[in-house]
Coordinates of C-alpha atoms in Angstrom, one line a residue:
Chain V
M1 CA 130.3 82.1 132.1
G2 CA 132.7 84.5 130.6
N3 CA 131.5 83.7 127.1
I4 CA 127.9 84.5 128.0
G5 CA 129.0 87.7 129.6
L6 CA 130.9 88.6 126.5
W7 CA 128.1 87.7 124.2
F8 CA 125.7 89.7 126.4
R9 CA 127.9 92.8 126.3
K10 CA 128.3 92.5 122.5
E11 CA 124.6 92.1 122.0
W12 CA 123.9 95.0 124.3
K13 CA 126.2 97.2 122.0
H14 CA 124.2 96.0 119.0
L15 CA 121.0 96.8 120.8
R16 CA 122.2 100.3 121.5
K17 CA 123.3 100.9 118.0
N18 CA 120.0 99.7 116.6
R19 CA 117.8 101.3 119.3
E20 CA 116.2 104.0 117.1
L21 CA 114.9 101.5 114.5
L22 CA 114.0 99.1 117.2
L23 CA 112.0 101.8 118.9
L24 CA 110.2 102.5 115.6
A25 CA 109.2 98.9 115.3
A26 CA 108.3 98.5 118.9
P27 CA 104.6 99.6 118.8
G28 CA 103.8 97.2 116.0
V29 CA 105.7 94.4 117.7
L30 CA 104.0 94.9 121.0
F31 CA 100.7 95.2 119.4
K32 CA 101.1 91.9 117.6
F33 CA 102.3 90.4 120.8
V34 CA 99.0 91.3 122.6
I35 CA 96.6 90.8 119.7
A36 CA 98.2 87.8 117.9
Y37 CA 100.6 86.0 120.2
I38 CA 98.7 86.0 123.5
P39 CA 95.7 84.3 121.8
M40 CA 98.0 81.6 120.7
V41 CA 98.5 80.7 124.3
G42 CA 94.8 80.7 124.6
L43 CA 94.7 77.6 122.4
I44 CA 95.2 75.6 125.5
L45 CA 91.5 76.2 126.1
A46 CA 90.9 73.3 123.9
F47 CA 92.2 71.1 126.7
K48 CA 90.2 72.9 129.4
F49 CA 86.6 73.3 130.6
Y50 CA 86.3 77.0 130.1
R51 CA 84.3 79.1 132.5
Y52 CA 84.1 82.9 132.0
D53 CA 84.4 83.5 135.7
E54 CA 87.5 81.3 136.1
G55 CA 89.4 82.7 133.1
I56 CA 91.7 80.9 130.7
F57 CA 94.3 79.8 133.3
G58 CA 91.9 79.2 136.1
S59 CA 89.6 76.9 134.2
R60 CA 89.7 73.2 134.9
W61 CA 92.1 71.0 132.9
V62 CA 90.2 68.2 131.1
G63 CA 92.8 66.7 128.7
F64 CA 91.2 65.4 125.5
D65 CA 87.6 65.4 126.8
N66 CA 86.6 68.2 124.4
F67 CA 88.0 66.4 121.4
E68 CA 86.3 63.2 122.5
F69 CA 83.0 65.1 122.8
L70 CA 83.7 66.6 119.4
V71 CA 84.1 63.2 117.7
K72 CA 80.9 61.9 119.4
S73 CA 78.8 65.0 118.6
Q74 CA 79.0 64.6 114.8
D75 CA 78.4 68.4 114.5
A76 CA 82.1 69.1 114.5
L77 CA 82.9 66.4 112.0
R78 CA 80.2 67.8 109.8
V79 CA 81.6 71.3 109.9
I80 CA 85.1 70.1 109.2
R81 CA 83.9 68.0 106.3
N82 CA 81.8 71.0 104.9
T83 CA 84.7 73.4 105.3
L84 CA 87.2 71.1 103.4
A85 CA 84.7 70.1 100.7
Y86 CA 83.4 73.6 100.0
N87 CA 86.8 75.2 100.0
F88 CA 88.1 72.6 97.6
V89 CA 85.2 73.2 95.2
Y90 CA 85.7 77.0 95.5
I91 CA 89.4 76.7 94.7
V92 CA 88.9 74.4 91.7
L93 CA 85.9 76.2 90.2
G94 CA 87.4 79.6 91.0
T95 CA 90.6 78.8 89.3
V96 CA 89.1 77.3 86.2
T97 CA 86.5 80.1 85.6
A98 CA 89.0 82.9 86.4
L99 CA 91.6 81.4 84.1
L100 CA 89.1 80.9 81.3
F101 CA 87.8 84.4 81.6
A102 CA 91.3 85.8 81.7
L103 CA 92.4 83.9 78.6
L104 CA 89.3 85.0 76.7
L105 CA 89.6 88.6 77.9
N106 CA 93.1 88.6 76.6
E107 CA 91.8 87.9 73.1
L108 CA 89.9 91.1 73.1
T109 CA 91.1 94.7 72.8
G110 CA 89.7 98.1 73.2
R111 CA 87.1 99.7 75.3
M112 CA 84.9 96.7 76.0
V113 CA 87.6 94.9 78.0
K114 CA 87.5 97.7 80.6
L115 CA 83.7 97.5 80.8
Y116 CA 83.7 93.7 81.3
Q117 CA 86.4 94.0 83.9
T118 CA 84.6 96.7 85.9
T119 CA 81.3 94.8 85.7
M120 CA 82.8 91.5 86.8
F121 CA 84.6 93.3 89.6
L122 CA 81.4 94.9 91.1
P123 CA 80.5 92.1 93.5
F124 CA 84.0 92.3 95.0
F125 CA 83.2 95.7 96.4
I126 CA 80.1 94.8 98.4
S127 CA 80.2 93.1 101.8
F128 CA 78.7 89.7 102.4
V129 CA 76.0 91.3 104.4
L130 CA 74.7 92.9 101.2
V131 CA 75.2 89.6 99.4
G132 CA 72.8 88.2 102.0
Y133 CA 70.2 90.8 100.8
I134 CA 70.7 89.8 97.2
G135 CA 70.3 86.2 98.2
N136 CA 67.1 87.1 100.0
A137 CA 65.8 88.9 96.9
F138 CA 66.1 85.6 95.0
L139 CA 65.5 83.0 97.6
D140 CA 62.8 84.4 99.9
H141 CA 60.1 81.8 100.3
E142 CA 57.2 84.0 99.8
N143 CA 58.4 86.8 97.5
G144 CA 61.8 85.7 96.1
F145 CA 62.4 85.9 92.4
A146 CA 63.5 82.2 92.3
N147 CA 60.1 81.0 93.5
N148 CA 58.3 83.5 91.2
L149 CA 60.2 82.0 88.3
L150 CA 59.5 78.4 89.4
T151 CA 55.8 79.1 89.7
M152 CA 55.7 80.9 86.4
L153 CA 57.3 77.9 84.7
G154 CA 54.8 75.6 86.4
F155 CA 57.0 74.1 89.1
E156 CA 56.3 74.0 92.8
P157 CA 58.0 76.8 94.8
R158 CA 60.7 75.6 97.2
N159 CA 61.7 76.5 100.8
W160 CA 65.2 77.3 100.0
Y161 CA 66.4 78.2 103.4
F162 CA 64.8 75.1 105.0
E163 CA 66.4 72.7 102.5
T164 CA 69.8 71.2 102.4
G165 CA 70.3 70.2 98.8
P166 CA 70.2 73.5 96.9
W167 CA 73.1 75.0 98.9
L168 CA 75.5 72.6 97.4
F169 CA 75.0 74.6 94.2
I170 CA 74.0 78.0 95.5
L171 CA 77.1 78.5 97.7
P172 CA 79.7 77.8 94.9
L173 CA 77.7 79.9 92.5
V174 CA 77.7 82.9 94.9
S175 CA 81.4 82.3 95.7
I176 CA 82.2 82.5 92.0
W177 CA 79.9 85.5 91.4
K178 CA 81.7 87.4 94.2
G179 CA 85.2 86.4 93.4
V180 CA 85.5 85.8 89.7
G181 CA 86.1 89.4 88.8
F182 CA 89.1 89.7 91.1
S183 CA 90.7 86.4 90.3
T184 CA 90.2 87.0 86.6
L185 CA 92.1 90.3 86.9
V186 CA 94.9 88.6 88.8
Y187 CA 95.4 86.1 85.9
Y188 CA 94.8 88.8 83.3
A189 CA 97.5 90.9 84.9
G190 CA 99.7 87.9 84.8
I191 CA 99.0 87.4 81.1
T192 CA 99.6 91.1 80.1
G193 CA 102.9 90.8 81.9
I194 CA 104.1 88.2 79.3
S195 CA 106.5 89.7 76.9
S196 CA 105.0 90.4 73.5
D197 CA 108.1 89.0 71.8
Y198 CA 106.9 85.5 72.3
Y199 CA 103.7 86.3 70.4
E200 CA 105.5 88.2 67.7
A201 CA 107.7 85.3 67.1
A202 CA 104.8 82.8 67.1
R203 CA 102.9 85.0 64.7
L204 CA 105.8 85.1 62.3
D205 CA 105.8 81.3 62.4
G206 CA 102.1 81.3 61.6
A207 CA 100.7 80.2 64.9
T208 CA 96.9 80.6 65.4
R209 CA 95.4 82.4 68.4
I210 CA 94.4 79.1 70.0
Q211 CA 97.9 77.7 69.6
M212 CA 99.4 80.8 71.1
M213 CA 96.9 80.5 74.0
L214 CA 97.8 76.9 74.7
R215 CA 101.5 76.9 73.9
I216 CA 102.6 80.3 75.2
T217 CA 100.1 81.9 77.6
L218 CA 99.1 78.9 79.6
P219 CA 102.6 77.5 80.1
L220 CA 103.9 80.9 81.1
L221 CA 101.1 81.3 83.5
K222 CA 101.7 77.9 85.1
P223 CA 103.7 79.1 88.0
L224 CA 101.1 81.7 88.9
I225 CA 98.3 79.1 88.6
I226 CA 100.1 76.6 90.7
I227 CA 101.0 79.0 93.4
L228 CA 97.6 80.5 93.8
F229 CA 96.1 77.0 93.7
I230 CA 98.4 75.7 96.4
L231 CA 98.0 78.8 98.6
G232 CA 94.3 78.2 98.4
L233 CA 94.8 74.6 99.5
G234 CA 96.9 75.9 102.3
N235 CA 94.0 77.9 103.6
I236 CA 91.5 75.1 103.2
F237 CA 90.7 74.9 106.9
R238 CA 89.5 78.5 106.9
G239 CA 85.8 78.6 106.2
D240 CA 84.4 81.6 104.4
F241 CA 82.4 83.0 107.3
G242 CA 80.6 85.8 105.4
L243 CA 79.4 83.5 102.6
H244 CA 78.3 80.7 104.8
Y245 CA 76.7 82.9 107.4
F246 CA 74.8 85.6 105.5
V247 CA 73.8 83.8 102.3
P248 CA 72.1 80.7 104.0
N249 CA 70.8 83.3 106.5
N250 CA 72.0 81.3 109.5
V251 CA 68.9 79.1 109.4
G252 CA 69.4 75.9 111.5
M253 CA 67.6 73.7 109.0
N254 CA 70.2 74.1 106.4
Y255 CA 73.3 73.7 108.7
A256 CA 73.9 70.2 107.4
T257 CA 75.1 71.6 104.1
T258 CA 76.1 75.2 105.0
D259 CA 77.7 75.1 108.4
V260 CA 81.5 75.5 108.3
I261 CA 84.1 75.7 111.1
D262 CA 84.0 79.5 111.4
T263 CA 80.2 79.8 111.6
Y264 CA 80.1 76.9 114.1
I265 CA 82.7 78.6 116.3
F266 CA 80.9 82.0 115.9
R267 CA 77.6 80.5 117.1
A268 CA 79.3 78.9 120.1
L269 CA 80.7 82.3 121.1
T270 CA 77.8 84.5 120.6
K271 CA 75.0 82.2 121.8
L272 CA 77.2 81.1 124.7
A273 CA 76.6 77.6 123.6
D274 CA 79.3 74.9 123.6
I275 CA 82.4 77.0 123.8
N276 CA 84.5 73.9 124.7
S277 CA 83.8 72.1 121.4
A278 CA 84.4 75.4 119.6
A279 CA 87.7 75.7 121.3
A280 CA 88.6 72.1 120.3
V281 CA 87.6 72.7 116.6
G282 CA 89.4 76.0 116.7
F283 CA 92.5 74.3 117.9
L284 CA 92.3 71.8 115.1
Q285 CA 91.7 74.6 112.6
S286 CA 94.8 76.6 113.8
V287 CA 97.2 73.7 114.1
V288 CA 96.2 71.7 111.1
G289 CA 95.9 74.9 109.1
L290 CA 99.5 75.7 109.9
V291 CA 100.5 72.3 108.7
T292 CA 98.6 72.7 105.4
V293 CA 100.1 76.1 104.8
I294 CA 103.6 74.9 105.4
G295 CA 103.0 71.8 103.3
A296 CA 101.6 74.0 100.5
N297 CA 104.6 76.3 100.7
Y298 CA 106.9 73.3 100.6
L299 CA 105.2 72.1 97.4
V300 CA 105.5 75.6 95.8
R301 CA 109.2 75.7 96.7
R302 CA 109.7 72.4 95.0
I303 CA 108.0 73.6 91.8
D304 CA 109.3 77.1 91.6
K305 CA 111.7 78.2 94.3
D306 CA 111.2 82.0 93.6
S307 CA 107.5 81.8 94.1
A308 CA 107.5 80.3 97.5
L309 CA 106.0 82.4 100.2
F310 CA 108.8 81.6 102.7
Chain L
M1 CA 97.0 93.9 67.7
T2 CA 95.6 93.0 64.3
H3 CA 93.7 89.8 63.9
A4 CA 93.3 87.6 60.9
P5 CA 89.8 87.8 59.3
S6 CA 89.0 84.4 60.9
G7 CA 89.5 86.0 64.3
R8 CA 86.7 88.5 63.8
L9 CA 84.1 85.8 64.2
G10 CA 85.9 84.6 67.3
N11 CA 85.8 88.2 68.7
W12 CA 82.1 88.3 68.2
I13 CA 81.7 85.1 70.1
I14 CA 83.9 86.2 72.9
N15 CA 82.2 89.5 73.2
G16 CA 78.8 87.8 73.3
F17 CA 80.0 85.5 76.0
F18 CA 81.2 88.3 78.2
A19 CA 78.0 90.3 77.5
V20 CA 76.0 87.4 78.9
I21 CA 78.3 86.9 81.9
C22 CA 78.3 90.5 82.8
L23 CA 74.5 90.6 82.5
L24 CA 74.3 87.7 84.9
I25 CA 76.7 89.3 87.3
A26 CA 74.9 92.7 87.2
L27 CA 71.3 91.4 87.4
P28 CA 71.3 90.6 91.1
F29 CA 72.2 94.2 91.8
A30 CA 69.4 95.4 89.6
L31 CA 66.9 93.2 91.4
V32 CA 67.6 94.8 94.8
I33 CA 67.4 98.3 93.3
I34 CA 64.1 97.5 91.6
I35 CA 62.6 96.0 94.7
S36 CA 63.5 99.1 96.6
V37 CA 61.5 101.2 94.2
T38 CA 58.5 98.9 93.9
S39 CA 55.3 99.7 95.7
E40 CA 54.7 97.5 98.7
N41 CA 51.3 96.3 97.4
S42 CA 52.9 95.2 94.2
L43 CA 55.6 93.3 96.2
I44 CA 53.0 91.6 98.4
E45 CA 50.9 90.6 95.4
H46 CA 53.5 89.5 92.9
G47 CA 56.6 89.0 94.9
Y48 CA 60.0 90.3 93.8
Q49 CA 60.1 91.0 90.1
F50 CA 62.5 92.5 87.6
L51 CA 59.5 94.3 85.9
P52 CA 57.3 95.5 88.7
S53 CA 53.7 96.4 88.1
Q54 CA 53.9 99.6 90.2
L55 CA 56.8 101.8 91.1
S56 CA 57.0 103.8 94.2
L57 CA 59.5 105.8 96.3
E58 CA 57.6 105.2 99.5
A59 CA 60.4 103.1 101.0
Y60 CA 63.0 105.9 100.5
Q61 CA 60.5 108.5 101.9
I62 CA 60.1 106.5 105.0
V63 CA 63.8 105.7 105.6
L64 CA 64.8 109.3 104.9
S65 CA 62.1 110.8 107.1
K66 CA 63.6 109.1 110.1
P67 CA 67.2 108.8 109.1
Q68 CA 68.6 108.6 112.7
S69 CA 69.8 105.0 112.7
L70 CA 71.1 105.4 109.1
L71 CA 73.0 108.6 110.0
Q72 CA 74.3 107.1 113.1
G73 CA 75.5 104.1 111.2
Y74 CA 77.2 106.4 108.7
G75 CA 78.8 108.3 111.6
V76 CA 80.2 105.2 113.3
T77 CA 81.4 103.7 110.0
I78 CA 83.1 107.0 108.9
A79 CA 84.7 107.4 112.3
V80 CA 86.0 103.8 112.3
T81 CA 87.2 104.1 108.7
V82 CA 89.0 107.5 109.2
I83 CA 90.6 106.7 112.5
G84 CA 91.4 103.1 111.6
T85 CA 93.0 104.1 108.3
V86 CA 95.2 106.8 109.7
V87 CA 96.4 104.7 112.7
S88 CA 96.8 101.6 110.5
L89 CA 98.9 103.4 107.9
L90 CA 101.2 104.9 110.5
L91 CA 101.6 101.7 112.4
T92 CA 102.1 99.7 109.2
A93 CA 104.8 102.1 107.9
M94 CA 106.5 102.2 111.3
T95 CA 106.7 98.4 111.4
A96 CA 107.6 97.9 107.8
Y97 CA 110.4 100.5 107.6
P98 CA 112.9 99.0 110.1
I99 CA 112.5 95.5 108.7
S100 CA 113.1 96.9 105.2
R101 CA 116.5 98.1 106.3
S102 CA 119.1 95.5 105.6
D103 CA 121.5 97.1 108.1
F104 CA 119.0 96.7 110.9
R105 CA 120.3 93.9 113.0
Y106 CA 116.9 92.6 114.0
N107 CA 115.2 92.8 110.6
R108 CA 115.0 89.0 110.0
P109 CA 113.5 88.0 113.4
I110 CA 111.0 90.8 113.4
T111 CA 110.0 90.0 109.8
F112 CA 109.4 86.4 110.8
Y113 CA 107.6 87.5 114.0
I114 CA 105.1 89.5 111.9
F115 CA 104.9 87.1 109.0
F116 CA 104.2 84.1 111.3
T117 CA 100.9 85.6 112.4
I118 CA 99.7 85.0 108.8
L119 CA 100.4 81.3 109.1
F120 CA 99.3 80.7 112.6
S121 CA 96.8 82.2 115.0
G122 CA 95.0 81.4 118.1
G123 CA 91.7 81.5 116.2
M124 CA 88.4 83.0 117.1
V125 CA 87.8 81.6 120.6
P126 CA 90.9 82.9 122.4
F127 CA 90.7 86.2 120.5
Y128 CA 87.2 86.7 121.5
I129 CA 88.0 86.0 125.1
L130 CA 91.0 88.3 125.0
M131 CA 89.0 91.2 123.6
T132 CA 86.0 90.8 125.9
Q133 CA 87.3 89.4 129.1
Y134 CA 90.8 90.8 129.4
L135 CA 90.9 94.0 127.3
H136 CA 87.2 94.8 128.0
L137 CA 86.6 96.2 124.6
K138 CA 83.1 95.0 124.1
N139 CA 80.8 97.7 122.8
T140 CA 83.6 100.2 122.0
L141 CA 84.8 101.8 118.8
A142 CA 88.2 100.4 119.5
A143 CA 86.8 96.9 119.1
L144 CA 86.0 97.8 115.5
I145 CA 89.4 99.3 114.8
I146 CA 91.9 97.3 116.7
P147 CA 91.5 93.8 115.3
S148 CA 92.6 94.7 111.8
V149 CA 94.8 97.8 112.5
L150 CA 98.1 96.0 111.7
S151 CA 97.7 93.5 109.0
P152 CA 100.8 91.4 108.3
F153 CA 99.9 91.4 104.6
N154 CA 100.0 95.2 104.6
V155 CA 103.3 95.2 106.4
M156 CA 104.7 92.8 103.7
I157 CA 103.3 95.0 100.9
M158 CA 104.8 98.1 102.5
K159 CA 108.1 96.4 103.1
G160 CA 108.2 95.3 99.5
F161 CA 107.8 99.0 98.5
L162 CA 110.3 100.3 101.0
D163 CA 112.9 97.7 99.9
K164 CA 113.2 99.6 96.6
I165 CA 114.0 102.9 98.2
S166 CA 117.6 103.8 97.5
K167 CA 119.8 103.2 100.5
E168 CA 122.1 106.1 99.5
I169 CA 119.4 108.6 100.5
I170 CA 119.2 107.2 103.9
E171 CA 123.0 106.9 104.2
S172 CA 123.6 110.5 103.3
A173 CA 120.9 111.7 105.7
K174 CA 122.7 109.7 108.4
V175 CA 126.0 111.3 107.5
D176 CA 124.3 114.7 107.9
G177 CA 123.4 113.6 111.4
S178 CA 119.7 113.0 111.1
S179 CA 118.1 110.6 113.6
E180 CA 116.3 107.5 112.4
L181 CA 113.0 109.0 113.4
R182 CA 113.7 112.1 111.5
I183 CA 114.7 110.1 108.4
F184 CA 111.5 108.2 108.7
I185 CA 109.3 111.2 109.0
R186 CA 111.1 113.6 106.6
I187 CA 112.3 111.2 103.9
I188 CA 110.7 107.8 104.1
L189 CA 107.0 108.8 104.6
P190 CA 107.0 111.4 101.8
L191 CA 108.8 109.0 99.4
S192 CA 106.2 106.3 100.2
T193 CA 103.1 108.4 99.3
P194 CA 102.1 106.1 96.4
A195 CA 102.4 103.0 98.5
L196 CA 100.6 104.7 101.4
A197 CA 97.8 105.8 99.1
T198 CA 97.3 102.3 97.7
L199 CA 97.4 100.7 101.2
G200 CA 95.1 103.5 102.5
L201 CA 92.6 102.5 99.9
F202 CA 92.6 98.8 100.9
I203 CA 92.5 99.6 104.6
S204 CA 89.6 102.1 104.3
F205 CA 87.8 99.6 102.0
G206 CA 88.3 96.9 104.7
Y207 CA 87.0 99.2 107.5
W208 CA 84.1 100.4 105.5
N209 CA 82.8 96.9 104.7
E210 CA 83.8 95.5 108.1
W211 CA 81.0 93.5 109.9
F212 CA 82.7 90.6 111.5
N213 CA 84.1 92.4 114.6
A214 CA 80.8 94.4 114.9
L215 CA 78.9 91.1 114.9
L216 CA 81.3 89.8 117.6
F217 CA 81.8 92.8 119.8
I218 CA 78.9 95.2 119.5
D219 CA 75.5 94.6 121.0
N220 CA 74.4 98.0 122.2
D221 CA 72.8 100.6 120.0
K222 CA 75.5 103.3 120.3
Y223 CA 78.2 101.9 118.1
I224 CA 76.3 100.2 115.3
P225 CA 78.2 100.6 112.0
L226 CA 76.3 100.5 108.7
Q227 CA 77.1 96.9 108.1
L228 CA 75.8 95.7 111.5
L229 CA 72.7 97.9 110.9
L230 CA 72.2 95.9 107.7
V231 CA 72.7 92.6 109.5
R232 CA 70.0 93.4 112.0
T233 CA 67.6 94.7 109.3
L234 CA 68.1 91.5 107.4
A235 CA 67.9 89.1 110.3
Q236 CA 64.6 90.4 111.6
I237 CA 62.1 92.1 109.5
E238 CA 60.4 93.5 112.6
F239 CA 63.6 95.4 113.4
L240 CA 62.5 98.2 111.1
A241 CA 58.8 98.0 111.9
N242 CA 59.7 98.6 115.6
S243 CA 62.0 101.5 114.8
P244 CA 61.1 105.1 114.7
M245 CA 60.5 104.6 110.9
A246 CA 57.2 102.9 111.7
E247 CA 56.0 106.1 113.2
A248 CA 56.9 107.8 109.9
A249 CA 55.1 105.2 108.0
D250 CA 52.0 105.9 110.2
R251 CA 52.3 109.6 109.5
L252 CA 52.6 109.0 105.8
Q253 CA 49.4 107.0 106.2
Y254 CA 50.5 103.6 105.0
A255 CA 48.2 100.9 106.3
N256 CA 51.1 98.5 106.8
F257 CA 54.7 99.2 107.3
P258 CA 56.2 98.5 103.9
S259 CA 59.0 96.3 105.4
L260 CA 59.9 94.5 102.1
S261 CA 60.8 97.6 100.1
V262 CA 62.2 99.5 103.1
R263 CA 64.6 96.7 103.8
M264 CA 66.0 96.9 100.3
A265 CA 66.0 100.7 100.4
M266 CA 68.2 100.4 103.5
A267 CA 70.5 98.1 101.7
I268 CA 70.8 100.6 98.8
L269 CA 71.2 103.7 101.1
A270 CA 73.8 102.0 103.3
G271 CA 75.7 100.1 100.7
G272 CA 75.1 102.0 97.5
P273 CA 77.4 105.0 97.8
M274 CA 80.6 103.0 98.2
L275 CA 79.7 100.7 95.3
V276 CA 79.8 103.9 93.2
I277 CA 83.1 105.2 94.6
F278 CA 85.3 102.1 95.0
P279 CA 85.2 100.9 91.4
F280 CA 87.0 104.1 90.4
F281 CA 90.0 102.7 92.3
Q282 CA 89.8 99.2 90.9
K283 CA 93.1 99.5 89.2
Y284 CA 94.9 100.0 92.5
F285 CA 93.1 97.1 94.1
V286 CA 94.4 94.7 91.5
K287 CA 97.9 96.1 91.6
G288 CA 98.2 96.0 95.3
L289 CA 96.4 92.8 95.9
T290 CA 98.4 90.9 93.3
V291 CA 101.5 91.9 95.0
G292 CA 100.1 91.0 98.4
S293 CA 98.8 87.6 97.3
L294 CA 102.1 86.6 95.9
K295 CA 105.0 88.1 97.8
G296 CA 105.5 91.0 100.1

């Protein structure tokens, strides 16, 4: 007992000594407690039958019923599959295009580089709501440019929003369109950070531009590529809500190929539909998401210790 | 950098490649702008085209003759952006400063406490229930500000910056008898101006384009920010036709409410201005976000 008392007194002294800085941090810490940590407790909802009038703690405990329902309903399996598959495609395609663009951009000098960068960056600045408008300008069944073009070329117009097939291509295309400017610049910044000494030496040895690209730039970028790739994988359970909600315009007929975890949960909340399945899927998203992030970080640590996130 | 003669052809090819890519990236923007200045008759007859048969500013006339909802949207968005950015910057700096001090006994646990929320969260369902059932923030401005007011990423970026501030300045201020709060306000905040400016840019950008919380928490007409106004306009074409704008269309003697062009004109008027302003700060976005995406 005496030990604990001693420890307590010592700690109290530390607390007093650090009280000013502690006070400074207190609002943020309290805020995070309410807004981030309390909802973590709410994850137990996945094991309850939630009723708004009974609250989180008052609602009936149902064990794994929600998960059982989830497996039977197919809907949830579908959104999990869609989330994982689309994110994987976005990560791979995004990395490859951005890397290619950055390498090519690095071969150029002068004013044009800036112009290209700025143009490619434009989609980054608009919200997905506006991307939805752009999508509508192309895909609207009656007036859209895509159908105009198809008709002009002698093809039958299509009901884009009512079909499932086209989204497998449209969504990755929009994802690249929106993000490529930013990711290109991330890699480009990485390339410009490489010391010019390497290139000087290579040039003296008579290396060609392609050789320098493949033997100097790419190997030196490897840590950055791997880290961004793995971090992307770590977030693979987080669906891109904006992309998957506004671009397919939330039309039920295309859910089979557009619905992801986040849009599914959102609908459950706003339409007061099946909040229990949503809670179960959300539970999986949070818990499995944590595991993937930690796993991804573990991999990064093994490859390059300094680049690990934690 | 000088290139060998053989490189010049390569340069042409690469330039051509980027010219095509940039054109493809920019064309979607052009289409929306063109639709907004195409006459409704032309739209109904030929659909959306890059080269319309008849131009017209009728859509803008109608939107601007009854600008209430647009102005209100701007009002809400500006209020949320300004209040949100100021509060967020202050809270971020206040949280980041103590954990950047290596002599602060609790810097490690608090850093972990903040950082952990990046890795793990309760997700949308509990958060929604917390905000609506327990904090009762549905249909309030606070619902648009609070969810993102203290981003752990921003705290890490700020901490990364503060880590570089010389400890001697702080030490000597302490010797002179300054309190920690005074040091924070008088020394740390002024020294952090560059970091605060960059972070302020991200934060205001985030608030300006925010639609998610509006979608979740706003369903009355009073606090509709621009982005939610756009969501509603896109989701239901009748939304505009039933608004005061329809009256204006009547007055301007249009047989039918030109909903197709008005919709795109709304998109331009609500989203356009920032698309012109933000690119000027592109450099800072890249600088700050690269740091953020790697290490705080």
